[in-house]
Coordinates of C-alpha atoms and ligand atoms in Angstrom, one line a residue:
M4 CA 96.3 71.8 81.2
A5 CA 97.8 73.7 84.0
L6 CA 101.5 72.5 84.1
M7 CA 103.4 71.9 80.7
T8 CA 106.4 69.4 80.6
S9 CA 109.6 70.7 79.3
K10 CA 109.1 68.9 75.8
Q11 CA 105.7 70.8 75.5
Y12 CA 107.2 74.0 76.3
V13 CA 110.0 73.8 73.7
E14 CA 107.4 72.7 71.1
S15 CA 105.4 75.9 72.0
L16 CA 108.3 77.9 71.7
A17 CA 109.4 76.4 68.1
K18 CA 105.8 77.4 66.8
M19 CA 106.6 80.9 67.5
K20 CA 108.2 83.0 64.6
R21 CA 110.5 85.1 67.0
N22 CA 112.9 87.9 65.8
I23 CA 115.9 87.3 67.6
W24 CA 119.3 88.9 66.6
F25 CA 123.0 88.0 67.8
Q26 CA 126.2 89.4 66.4
G27 CA 124.5 91.2 63.5
K28 CA 122.8 88.3 62.3
K29 CA 119.2 86.9 62.6
I30 CA 118.9 83.5 64.7
E31 CA 117.1 81.6 62.2
D32 CA 116.6 78.5 64.4
P33 CA 116.4 79.8 68.1
I34 CA 115.5 76.4 69.4
H35 CA 119.0 74.9 68.3
H36 CA 121.1 77.8 68.6
P37 CA 123.7 77.0 71.2
L38 CA 123.9 80.6 72.6
L39 CA 120.3 80.3 73.5
I40 CA 120.2 76.7 74.8
P41 CA 121.6 77.2 78.4
S42 CA 119.2 79.9 78.9
R43 CA 116.4 77.8 78.0
K44 CA 117.7 75.1 80.1
C45 CA 116.9 76.8 83.1
L46 CA 113.3 77.3 82.2
E47 CA 113.2 73.6 81.2
E48 CA 114.4 72.5 84.5
I49 CA 111.8 74.5 86.0
Y50 CA 109.1 72.8 84.2
D51 CA 110.6 69.4 85.0
M52 CA 111.0 70.0 88.5
A53 CA 107.5 71.2 89.0
L54 CA 106.2 67.7 88.1
M55 CA 108.6 65.9 90.6
P56 CA 106.8 65.1 93.5
E57 CA 109.6 66.0 95.9
Y58 CA 109.5 69.7 94.4
E59 CA 105.8 70.0 94.2
D60 CA 105.2 71.8 97.5
L61 CA 107.7 74.7 96.2
L62 CA 107.5 74.7 92.6
T63 CA 103.7 74.6 92.2
A64 CA 100.7 76.4 94.0
T65 CA 96.8 76.2 93.8
S66 CA 95.4 79.0 91.6
Q67 CA 92.8 81.1 93.8
F68 CA 90.9 81.7 90.6
T69 CA 90.5 78.3 89.0
G70 CA 91.7 75.7 91.8
H71 CA 93.9 74.5 89.4
K72 CA 97.4 73.4 90.1
I73 CA 99.8 75.8 88.4
N74 CA 103.6 76.7 88.5
R75 CA 104.4 78.8 91.3
F76 CA 106.1 81.3 88.9
N77 CA 102.8 82.3 87.6
H78 CA 101.2 82.5 91.3
I79 CA 99.4 85.4 93.1
Y80 CA 100.7 85.4 96.8
N81 CA 98.0 84.7 99.0
S82 CA 99.7 84.7 102.4
I83 CA 103.0 85.0 104.1
E84 CA 103.8 81.4 103.6
D85 CA 103.4 81.9 99.7
L86 CA 106.1 84.7 100.2
N87 CA 108.4 82.3 102.1
K88 CA 108.0 79.7 99.6
K89 CA 108.8 81.8 96.9
T90 CA 112.2 82.7 98.4
K91 CA 112.9 79.1 99.2
M92 CA 111.8 78.3 95.6
Q93 CA 114.2 81.0 94.2
R94 CA 117.1 79.7 96.4
L95 CA 116.5 76.1 95.3
M96 CA 116.7 77.1 91.5
G97 CA 119.7 79.3 91.9
Q98 CA 121.4 76.1 93.5
R99 CA 120.1 74.0 90.8
T100 CA 121.3 76.1 87.9
G101 CA 124.2 78.4 89.1
S102 CA 122.6 81.4 86.9
C103 CA 119.7 83.9 86.8
F104 CA 116.8 81.2 85.8
Q105 CA 114.7 83.9 84.3
R106 CA 111.2 83.3 85.5
C107 CA 110.9 85.5 88.4
V108 CA 110.2 88.7 86.9
I109 CA 106.7 88.1 85.9
M110 CA 105.9 86.7 89.3
D111 CA 107.0 89.9 90.9
M112 CA 105.1 91.9 88.2
A113 CA 101.8 90.0 88.4
N114 CA 102.0 90.8 92.2
A115 CA 102.3 94.5 91.4
F116 CA 99.7 94.6 88.8
Y117 CA 97.3 92.9 90.9
P118 CA 96.9 95.6 93.6
T119 CA 97.6 98.5 91.2
T120 CA 95.0 97.7 88.6
Y121 CA 92.5 97.0 91.5
E122 CA 92.9 100.6 92.9
I123 CA 92.9 102.3 89.4
D124 CA 89.5 100.6 88.8
E125 CA 88.3 101.9 92.1
K126 CA 89.2 105.3 91.2
Y127 CA 88.3 105.5 87.5
G128 CA 85.9 102.8 87.0
T129 CA 88.1 101.2 84.6
E130 CA 88.4 97.5 83.7
Y131 CA 92.1 96.7 84.1
F132 CA 91.9 94.2 87.2
D133 CA 89.5 92.0 85.3
R134 CA 91.5 92.1 82.4
F135 CA 94.8 91.4 84.2
K136 CA 93.1 88.5 85.9
K137 CA 92.1 87.0 82.7
F138 CA 95.6 87.3 81.1
L139 CA 97.2 85.7 84.3
I140 CA 94.6 82.8 84.4
K141 CA 95.5 82.1 80.6
C142 CA 99.2 82.2 81.7
Q143 CA 98.4 79.7 84.5
D144 CA 96.4 77.5 82.8
E145 CA 98.8 77.2 79.7
D146 CA 101.8 77.5 82.2
L147 CA 103.4 80.3 79.9
I148 CA 106.6 81.8 80.5
V149 CA 106.3 85.9 80.5
A150 CA 109.1 88.2 80.3
G151 CA 108.8 91.3 82.3
A152 CA 110.0 94.7 80.7
L153 CA 110.5 97.7 82.9
T154 CA 113.7 99.5 82.0
D155 CA 113.5 102.3 79.2
P156 CA 116.9 103.3 77.5
K157 CA 116.4 106.9 78.8
G158 CA 119.4 108.4 77.1
S159 CA 120.5 111.6 78.9
R160 CA 119.3 110.9 82.4
G161 CA 119.3 114.7 82.8
A162 CA 116.8 115.1 80.1
K163 CA 113.1 115.1 81.1
I164 CA 110.7 112.4 79.8
G165 CA 109.2 113.6 76.5
S166 CA 111.2 116.8 76.2
D167 CA 112.6 118.0 72.9
E168 CA 116.0 117.8 74.2
Q169 CA 116.4 114.2 72.8
D170 CA 114.5 111.4 71.0
K171 CA 111.3 110.9 72.6
D172 CA 111.3 107.0 71.8
L173 CA 114.1 106.6 74.7
Y174 CA 111.0 106.2 76.6
M175 CA 108.3 103.8 75.5
R176 CA 105.3 105.6 74.4
V177 CA 101.9 105.8 72.8
V178 CA 102.4 107.2 69.3
E179 CA 99.0 106.9 68.0
R180 CA 95.4 106.2 69.6
R181 CA 92.8 104.2 67.8
P182 CA 89.4 103.1 68.9
D183 CA 90.4 99.5 69.2
G184 CA 94.0 100.2 71.0
V185 CA 97.0 102.1 70.6
V186 CA 100.4 102.0 68.7
V187 CA 103.4 102.1 71.1
N188 CA 107.2 102.8 70.0
G189 CA 110.3 102.3 72.1
A190 CA 112.7 99.6 73.5
K191 CA 113.1 97.8 76.9
C192 CA 116.7 97.3 77.9
H193 CA 118.3 94.0 79.3
I194 CA 114.9 91.9 79.4
T195 CA 115.7 88.9 81.3
G196 CA 114.8 85.5 79.2
A197 CA 112.9 87.2 76.6
T198 CA 114.4 85.0 74.1
N199 CA 112.8 82.1 75.6
A200 CA 109.4 83.5 76.7
H201 CA 106.0 83.2 75.2
E202 CA 104.7 86.8 76.1
I203 CA 106.0 90.1 77.2
V204 CA 104.6 92.5 79.7
C205 CA 105.8 96.1 79.6
L206 CA 105.4 98.8 82.2
P207 CA 106.5 102.4 82.6
T208 CA 110.0 102.7 83.7
Q209 CA 109.3 105.1 86.7
A210 CA 106.7 107.2 88.3
M211 CA 105.2 109.8 85.7
R212 CA 103.6 113.1 86.2
P213 CA 100.5 114.9 84.5
G214 CA 101.6 115.7 81.0
Q215 CA 103.3 112.2 80.6
E216 CA 100.2 110.4 79.7
D217 CA 101.6 108.8 76.6
Y218 CA 104.4 107.2 78.8
A219 CA 102.1 105.9 81.4
I220 CA 101.4 102.8 79.6
A221 CA 101.2 99.0 80.6
F222 CA 100.3 96.0 78.5
H223 CA 101.0 92.4 77.3
L224 CA 101.9 90.9 73.9
P225 CA 102.9 87.6 72.4
L226 CA 106.8 88.0 71.9
D227 CA 106.2 86.8 68.1
T228 CA 104.2 89.9 67.4
P229 CA 105.5 91.7 64.2
G230 CA 107.4 94.7 65.1
I231 CA 109.3 93.1 68.1
T232 CA 113.0 92.7 67.7
M233 CA 115.2 91.0 70.4
I234 CA 118.9 91.7 70.4
V235 CA 120.7 89.4 72.6
G236 CA 123.3 91.1 74.8
R237 CA 126.9 90.0 74.9
Q238 CA 128.3 88.4 77.8
S239 CA 132.0 87.8 78.6
C240 CA 133.0 84.3 77.2
D241 CA 129.5 84.0 75.8
T242 CA 131.0 82.4 72.4
R243 CA 132.6 79.6 74.3
K244 CA 129.2 78.2 74.3
M245 CA 129.2 78.3 70.4
E246 CA 132.6 76.1 70.5
D247 CA 132.9 72.6 69.5
P248 CA 132.9 71.0 72.1
A249 CA 131.1 73.5 74.3
N250 CA 131.9 71.7 77.6
I251 CA 134.6 72.2 80.0
D252 CA 135.8 75.8 79.0
V253 CA 132.0 77.0 79.5
G254 CA 132.2 76.4 83.1
N255 CA 128.6 75.7 83.3
A256 CA 127.8 74.1 80.1
T257 CA 124.0 73.3 80.9
F258 CA 122.6 76.4 82.3
G259 CA 122.9 80.2 82.0
G260 CA 121.0 83.4 81.8
I261 CA 120.2 85.8 78.7
E262 CA 119.1 89.4 78.5
A263 CA 117.9 91.0 75.4
L264 CA 117.4 94.6 74.0
T265 CA 113.9 94.4 73.1
V266 CA 112.5 96.8 70.6
L267 CA 109.1 97.6 69.8
D268 CA 108.9 99.3 66.6
H269 CA 105.5 100.9 66.1
V270 CA 103.6 97.9 67.4
F271 CA 99.8 97.9 67.9
V272 CA 98.4 96.7 71.2
P273 CA 94.8 95.9 71.3
N274 CA 92.6 97.5 74.2
E275 CA 92.0 94.2 75.8
N276 CA 95.9 93.9 76.3
I277 CA 96.2 97.4 78.1
F278 CA 96.6 97.4 81.9
L279 CA 97.2 101.1 82.4
N280 CA 96.7 104.0 79.8
G281 CA 97.4 107.4 80.9
E282 CA 96.6 107.1 84.7
V283 CA 100.0 108.6 85.4
E284 CA 99.6 108.7 89.3
F285 CA 99.5 105.0 89.4
A286 CA 102.8 104.4 87.3
G287 CA 104.9 105.0 90.7
M288 CA 102.8 102.5 92.6
L289 CA 103.1 99.9 89.9
V290 CA 106.9 100.5 89.6
D291 CA 107.5 100.7 93.5
L292 CA 105.4 97.4 94.2
F293 CA 107.3 95.4 91.5
A294 CA 110.7 96.8 92.4
G295 CA 110.0 95.6 96.2
G296 CA 108.8 92.2 95.2
H297 CA 111.8 91.9 92.8
R298 CA 114.0 93.1 95.4
N299 CA 113.0 90.5 97.9
S300 CA 113.6 88.0 95.0
Y301 CA 117.3 88.5 95.0
G302 CA 117.5 87.3 98.6
G303 CA 116.4 83.8 97.4
C304 CA 118.2 83.7 93.8
K305 CA 121.5 85.3 94.7
S306 CA 121.7 83.2 98.0
G307 CA 121.2 79.9 95.8
V308 CA 123.8 80.8 93.2
G309 CA 125.9 81.8 96.4
D310 CA 125.7 78.3 97.6
V311 CA 127.2 77.2 94.2
V312 CA 130.0 79.7 94.5
I313 CA 130.8 78.5 98.2
G314 CA 130.7 74.8 96.8
A315 CA 133.2 75.7 94.1
A316 CA 135.5 77.5 96.5
S317 CA 135.5 74.5 99.0
L318 CA 135.9 72.1 96.1
I319 CA 139.1 73.7 94.6
A320 CA 140.5 74.3 98.0
Q321 CA 140.2 70.6 98.3
Y322 CA 141.7 70.0 94.9
N323 CA 144.4 72.5 95.5
G324 CA 145.4 70.7 98.7
T325 CA 144.5 73.9 100.8
E326 CA 141.5 72.7 102.4
K327 CA 142.7 72.4 105.9
A328 CA 144.5 75.8 106.3
S329 CA 143.0 77.8 109.0
H330 CA 142.5 80.8 106.7
I331 CA 140.9 78.9 104.0
K332 CA 138.4 77.6 106.5
D333 CA 137.8 81.3 107.8
K334 CA 137.1 82.6 104.2
L335 CA 134.6 79.8 103.5
V336 CA 133.0 80.6 107.0
E337 CA 132.8 84.5 106.0
M338 CA 131.3 83.5 102.6
T339 CA 128.7 81.3 104.3
Q340 CA 127.9 84.0 106.7
L341 CA 127.7 86.8 104.0
N342 CA 125.4 84.5 101.9
E343 CA 123.2 83.6 104.7
Q344 CA 122.5 87.3 105.4
L345 CA 121.0 87.6 101.9
Y346 CA 118.8 84.7 102.7
C347 CA 117.9 86.2 105.8
C348 CA 116.7 89.5 104.3
G349 CA 114.7 87.6 101.7
I350 CA 113.0 85.6 104.3
A351 CA 112.5 88.4 106.8
S352 CA 110.9 90.7 104.0
G353 CA 108.3 87.9 103.3
A354 CA 107.7 87.3 106.7
E355 CA 106.8 90.9 107.4
G356 CA 104.7 91.0 104.3
W357 CA 101.2 92.7 104.3
K358 CA 97.8 92.3 102.7
T359 CA 97.1 94.5 99.8
K360 CA 93.5 96.1 99.2
A361 CA 93.1 93.7 96.5
G362 CA 93.9 90.9 98.8
N363 CA 97.3 89.5 97.7
Y364 CA 100.5 89.8 99.9
M365 CA 103.2 92.2 99.4
V366 CA 106.6 92.1 100.9
D367 CA 108.0 94.7 103.6
L368 CA 109.3 97.3 101.4
L369 CA 112.0 98.4 103.8
L370 CA 113.4 95.2 104.3
A371 CA 113.1 94.3 100.7
N372 CA 115.1 97.3 99.8
V373 CA 117.6 96.5 102.3
C374 CA 117.9 92.8 101.1
K375 CA 118.8 94.2 97.5
L376 CA 121.2 96.9 98.8
N377 CA 123.0 94.3 100.6
V378 CA 123.0 92.1 97.2
T379 CA 124.9 95.0 95.6
R380 CA 127.8 94.5 98.0
Y381 CA 128.0 90.7 99.4
P382 CA 128.2 88.7 96.2
Y383 CA 131.1 90.8 95.0
E384 CA 132.8 89.9 98.5
I385 CA 131.8 86.4 98.2
V386 CA 133.4 86.0 94.7
R387 CA 136.5 87.9 95.9
L388 CA 137.0 85.3 98.5
M389 CA 136.3 82.5 95.9
E390 CA 139.0 83.9 93.6
D391 CA 141.4 84.2 96.6
I392 CA 140.8 80.6 97.4
A393 CA 140.9 79.2 94.0
G394 CA 144.3 81.0 92.9
G395 CA 145.4 82.4 89.6
I396 CA 145.0 79.3 87.9
M397 CA 141.4 80.1 87.5
V398 CA 142.1 82.6 84.6
T399 CA 145.1 80.9 83.2
A400 CA 144.3 77.3 82.9
P401 CA 144.9 75.8 79.5
S402 CA 141.7 75.1 77.2
E403 CA 139.8 71.7 76.8
A404 CA 141.4 71.3 73.3
D405 CA 144.8 71.5 74.9
L406 CA 143.8 69.2 77.5
R407 CA 142.4 66.7 74.6
S408 CA 145.5 67.5 72.2
E409 CA 147.7 64.3 71.3
E410 CA 150.8 66.5 71.5
V411 CA 150.5 68.9 74.6
G412 CA 147.6 67.1 76.4
K413 CA 150.0 65.0 78.6
Y414 CA 151.6 68.2 79.7
V415 CA 148.3 69.6 80.7
E416 CA 147.4 66.3 82.6
K417 CA 150.8 66.1 84.2
Y418 CA 151.1 69.8 85.3
L419 CA 147.5 70.6 86.4
V420 CA 147.0 67.5 88.5
G421 CA 145.5 68.3 91.7
C422 CA 145.2 66.7 95.2
G423 CA 143.9 63.2 94.9
V424 CA 142.1 64.5 91.6
D425 CA 143.1 64.6 88.0
A426 CA 143.7 67.6 85.7
E427 CA 140.5 67.3 83.9
N428 CA 138.4 67.5 87.2
R429 CA 140.5 70.4 88.6
I430 CA 140.1 72.4 85.4
R431 CA 136.3 71.6 85.5
V432 CA 136.0 73.3 88.9
L433 CA 138.3 76.2 87.9
R434 CA 136.3 76.9 84.9
L435 CA 133.2 77.0 87.0
C436 CA 134.7 79.5 89.4
E437 CA 135.5 81.5 86.3
N438 CA 132.2 81.4 84.9
L439 CA 130.8 82.4 88.2
A440 CA 133.3 85.3 88.7
L441 CA 133.8 86.6 85.1
G442 CA 131.9 84.5 82.7
T443 CA 128.4 84.3 81.5
A444 CA 127.2 83.6 85.2
A445 CA 128.8 86.8 86.6
V446 CA 126.0 88.9 84.6
G447 CA 123.6 87.4 86.8
Y448 CA 125.6 87.0 89.8
R449 CA 127.8 90.2 90.0
T450 CA 126.7 93.2 87.7
E451 CA 122.9 92.2 87.9
S452 CA 123.3 92.0 91.7
M453 CA 124.5 95.7 91.5
H454 CA 121.9 97.0 88.9
G455 CA 119.1 94.3 88.5
A456 CA 116.0 95.3 90.2
G457 CA 117.3 98.8 90.3
S458 CA 120.9 100.3 91.2
P459 CA 122.0 100.9 94.7
Q460 CA 120.7 104.6 94.8
A461 CA 117.1 103.4 93.8
Q462 CA 117.2 101.3 97.0
K463 CA 118.6 104.1 99.2
I464 CA 115.8 106.5 97.9
I465 CA 113.3 103.8 99.2
I466 CA 115.1 103.2 102.4
G467 CA 115.0 106.9 103.1
R468 CA 111.3 107.2 102.4
Q469 CA 110.5 104.1 104.7
G470 CA 113.2 104.6 107.3
N471 CA 110.7 106.5 109.6
F472 CA 113.3 108.9 111.0
E473 CA 110.8 111.0 112.7
M474 CA 109.6 108.3 114.8
K475 CA 113.1 107.4 115.6
K476 CA 113.7 110.8 116.8
E477 CA 110.8 110.6 119.2
L478 CA 112.6 107.4 120.6
A479 CA 115.5 109.4 121.2
K480 CA 113.7 112.5 122.5
H481 CA 111.9 110.4 125.1
L482 CA 114.9 108.5 126.4
A483 CA 116.9 111.7 126.7
G484 CA 114.1 113.6 128.3
V485 CA 113.9 116.3 125.7
K486 CA 111.0 118.5 126.4
E487 CA 110.5 120.8 123.3
A488 CA 108.5 124.0 123.6
Ligands
SF4_27 FE1 115.1 85.5 89.1 FE2 117.2 86.3 90.2 FE3 117.1 86.2 87.4 FE4 115.6 88.1 88.6 S1 117.9 87.9 88.7 S2 114.9 86.6 87.3 S3 114.9 87.2 90.8 S4 116.9 84.5 89.1
FE28 FE1 117.1 90.3 87.5

């Protein structure tokens, strides 16, 4: 089996005994918990669409290892075309879900592990490349969802990794070495989609130096491994999903993203699951390639969600009766220009991709970092314009319960009516705007745009490194006729 149905996916999750917590309580039935369902629905949508002929080209690929048809989210990019299809697939899924759909992290990690493990083996004669390939083939053939975990809690950013100044576990580390594996201890922050994944892959949070071997550790584990605890992050307006009914007030009642603080409390990792173990000089390569791939991803997913933001803004302008005003048209055009710039950067960084020693294709790192740096700015402006168009009623409209009330419902219906549309439909669109700007979707569209795949300063460091200022100085010298002694 290389493609699962969404039903099989849910059944496979139900068999796992996962340790998930929210608001101080263990979630005993994660499959039916209303907080977790919208996040899982995004992943179900990916499974369903991969089986539809009209999406086959974007959502599936052929594995170069087995020749089987697999989900593109578990694919190694073999060409520039693969990189472009990745961006197009992400835009499509952003449009379909209006949220973070949570399956891209492993795709970008796999394409970083592939060349990195190849080069580690080349230097040290280790077996990481084959191990990683074996794991990936299993994920492809069983159509598994794998959460990718990079970010360590870190504590004080001023303290050095492993120093006595603070708790050493603030960076994930090996605390015991055994002949058959290692014991790790630590936590990974805001792990996208962890609550609905089968496996987790952990890698170092940043480049490492000699002396930090215990922190240069990468591996995979099933997410129901004893010792793993997932604590679901709070999101603005999240408990609206737990109300009855959880419909209009949620804004987007079907889909949503989730992140979890994922703790590994003295967990044993067998040797065959390890992809990096003390080869400190390769931690930086792994992180840079993953970050580059994921920064390219944001050109796809954020422009897809941006399409929903623009759609919601146009619709509410129509329902407010302002659609024909020239300043509204101008704002919609500006939103579109900004959104397409994000997509341009996603496509361009893929189109300028390059072949690694291992044979897979990697995006252009300079352009991918420019892509992500734009993502730290433009969605904020796009959402600001949407809020401007929607009006203050976006955050002051009465609840669904008031709309349905026998006593006050008539007032809500009378006074919230729109241009050619009843109050219910107008409120539905206002709540979607609220969800995208300030609610659960804003985690993915706003703050994640800032900090996901690295905060802006991380992109500036790479842009500074890749900007090739010396070459540009030479261009200027040549045209200015400078002849230095
Ligand atoms: Fe995918 Fe975007 Fe979510 Fe990252 S933020 S997992 S790229 S949808
Ligand atoms: Fe992300």
